[in-house]
Amino acid sequence: MCRALAERTGRRVEPAFLELCTPDLVTAAGTLAGEGHRTIVVVPYLLAPGRHAREDLPRLVVEANATIDGVEVVLQPIFGEDPAILDLLAAQLDR
């Protein structure tokens, strides 16, 4: 998904994981900061506003902002809160 998004947008996309895989968000943000990126936008690939969206991600963004000098880490809303998801689901039903 990250590779496809990078190819489509021409932007640097670095995956980060909340559990079970690496790198975590703070490590991924550090990698991007090391490459010279000063604004890092976190786009959570989540559909439901569960614990990860409510607690874990905001905490990790605060941690990244506090520990990585000269970088602003910005958290976007989860996909499940975007009305475009309903359009996508409706289109799938019409296939």
Tab-separated table of C-alpha atoms in Angstrom:
chain	number	residue	atom	x	y	z
A	1	MET	CA	0.000	0.000	0.000
A	2	CYS	CA	2.773	2.455	0.901
A	3	ARG	CA	4.673	1.780	-2.309
A	4	ALA	CA	1.533	2.233	-4.424
A	5	LEU	CA	0.675	5.465	-2.605
A	6	ALA	CA	4.195	6.810	-3.100
A	7	GLU	CA	4.081	6.000	-6.808
A	8	ARG	CA	0.665	7.591	-7.240
A	9	THR	CA	1.453	10.782	-5.294
A	10	GLY	CA	5.172	11.218	-5.888
A	11	ARG	CA	5.623	11.653	-2.142
A	12	ARG	CA	7.898	9.864	0.280
A	13	VAL	CA	5.775	7.314	2.159
A	14	GLU	CA	7.185	5.398	5.103
A	15	PRO	CA	5.140	2.639	6.751
A	16	ALA	CA	4.772	2.535	10.524
A	17	PHE	CA	3.020	-0.021	12.678
A	18	LEU	CA	1.308	-0.025	16.056
A	19	GLU	CA	2.048	-3.631	16.951
A	20	LEU	CA	3.435	-6.908	15.647
A	21	CYS	CA	5.612	-5.302	12.930
A	22	THR	CA	8.342	-2.709	12.693
A	23	PRO	CA	9.097	0.148	12.461
A	24	ASP	CA	6.910	1.868	14.991
A	25	LEU	CA	5.700	5.424	14.391
A	26	VAL	CA	8.473	7.160	16.336
A	27	THR	CA	11.176	5.159	14.537
A	28	ALA	CA	9.608	5.806	11.121
A	29	ALA	CA	9.330	9.523	11.902
A	30	GLY	CA	12.989	9.521	12.949
A	31	THR	CA	13.938	7.935	9.632
A	32	LEU	CA	12.069	10.629	7.724
A	33	ALA	CA	13.595	13.364	9.884
A	34	GLY	CA	17.033	11.916	9.156
A	35	GLU	CA	16.289	12.327	5.450
A	36	GLY	CA	15.538	16.013	6.017
A	37	HIS	CA	11.745	15.967	6.206
A	38	ARG	CA	10.463	18.589	8.636
A	39	THR	CA	6.718	17.926	8.471
A	40	ILE	CA	5.546	14.341	8.790
A	41	VAL	CA	1.902	13.561	8.141
A	42	VAL	CA	0.556	10.420	9.789
A	43	VAL	CA	-2.342	8.930	7.818
A	44	PRO	CA	-3.785	6.104	9.937
A	45	TYR	CA	-4.902	3.135	7.872
A	46	LEU	CA	-7.750	2.413	10.292
A	47	LEU	CA	-11.498	2.193	9.769
A	48	ALA	CA	-12.831	2.139	13.321
A	49	PRO	CA	-12.224	4.704	16.067
A	50	GLY	CA	-10.936	2.167	18.579
A	51	ARG	CA	-8.153	2.309	21.151
A	52	HIS	CA	-5.406	2.689	18.551
A	53	ALA	CA	-7.086	5.755	17.038
A	54	ARG	CA	-8.166	7.309	20.336
A	55	GLU	CA	-5.149	6.586	22.531
A	56	ASP	CA	-2.146	4.927	20.917
A	57	LEU	CA	-1.679	7.101	17.842
A	58	PRO	CA	-2.108	10.458	19.620
A	59	ARG	CA	0.353	9.317	22.320
A	60	LEU	CA	2.933	8.261	19.718
A	61	VAL	CA	2.558	11.542	17.821
A	62	VAL	CA	3.169	13.471	21.055
A	63	GLU	CA	6.203	11.277	21.740
A	64	ALA	CA	7.596	11.804	18.240
A	65	ASN	CA	7.120	15.576	18.473
A	66	ALA	CA	8.827	15.618	21.882
A	67	THR	CA	11.814	13.468	20.931
A	68	ILE	CA	12.626	14.421	17.330
A	69	ASP	CA	14.050	17.925	17.106
A	70	GLY	CA	12.956	20.248	14.318
A	71	VAL	CA	10.100	18.053	13.123
A	72	GLU	CA	6.344	18.504	13.290
A	73	VAL	CA	4.401	15.242	13.255
A	74	VAL	CA	0.758	15.781	12.306
A	75	LEU	CA	-1.986	13.188	12.815
A	76	GLN	CA	-4.779	12.994	10.234
A	77	PRO	CA	-8.204	11.457	10.973
A	78	ILE	CA	-8.718	7.743	10.420
A	79	PHE	CA	-10.252	6.610	7.118
A	80	GLY	CA	-13.445	5.515	8.825
A	81	GLU	CA	-14.249	9.173	9.559
A	82	ASP	CA	-13.995	10.213	5.888
A	83	PRO	CA	-17.316	10.386	3.986
A	84	ALA	CA	-15.489	9.194	0.858
A	85	ILE	CA	-15.325	5.741	2.461
A	86	LEU	CA	-19.110	5.473	2.154
A	87	ASP	CA	-18.825	6.338	-1.540
A	88	LEU	CA	-16.192	3.637	-1.981
A	89	LEU	CA	-18.321	1.060	-0.169
A	90	ALA	CA	-21.402	2.012	-2.206
A	91	ALA	CA	-19.398	1.650	-5.424
A	92	GLN	CA	-18.297	-1.820	-4.336
A	93	LEU	CA	-21.940	-2.810	-3.819
A	94	ASP	CA	-22.760	-1.685	-7.357
A	95	ARG	CA	-20.073	-3.841	-8.996
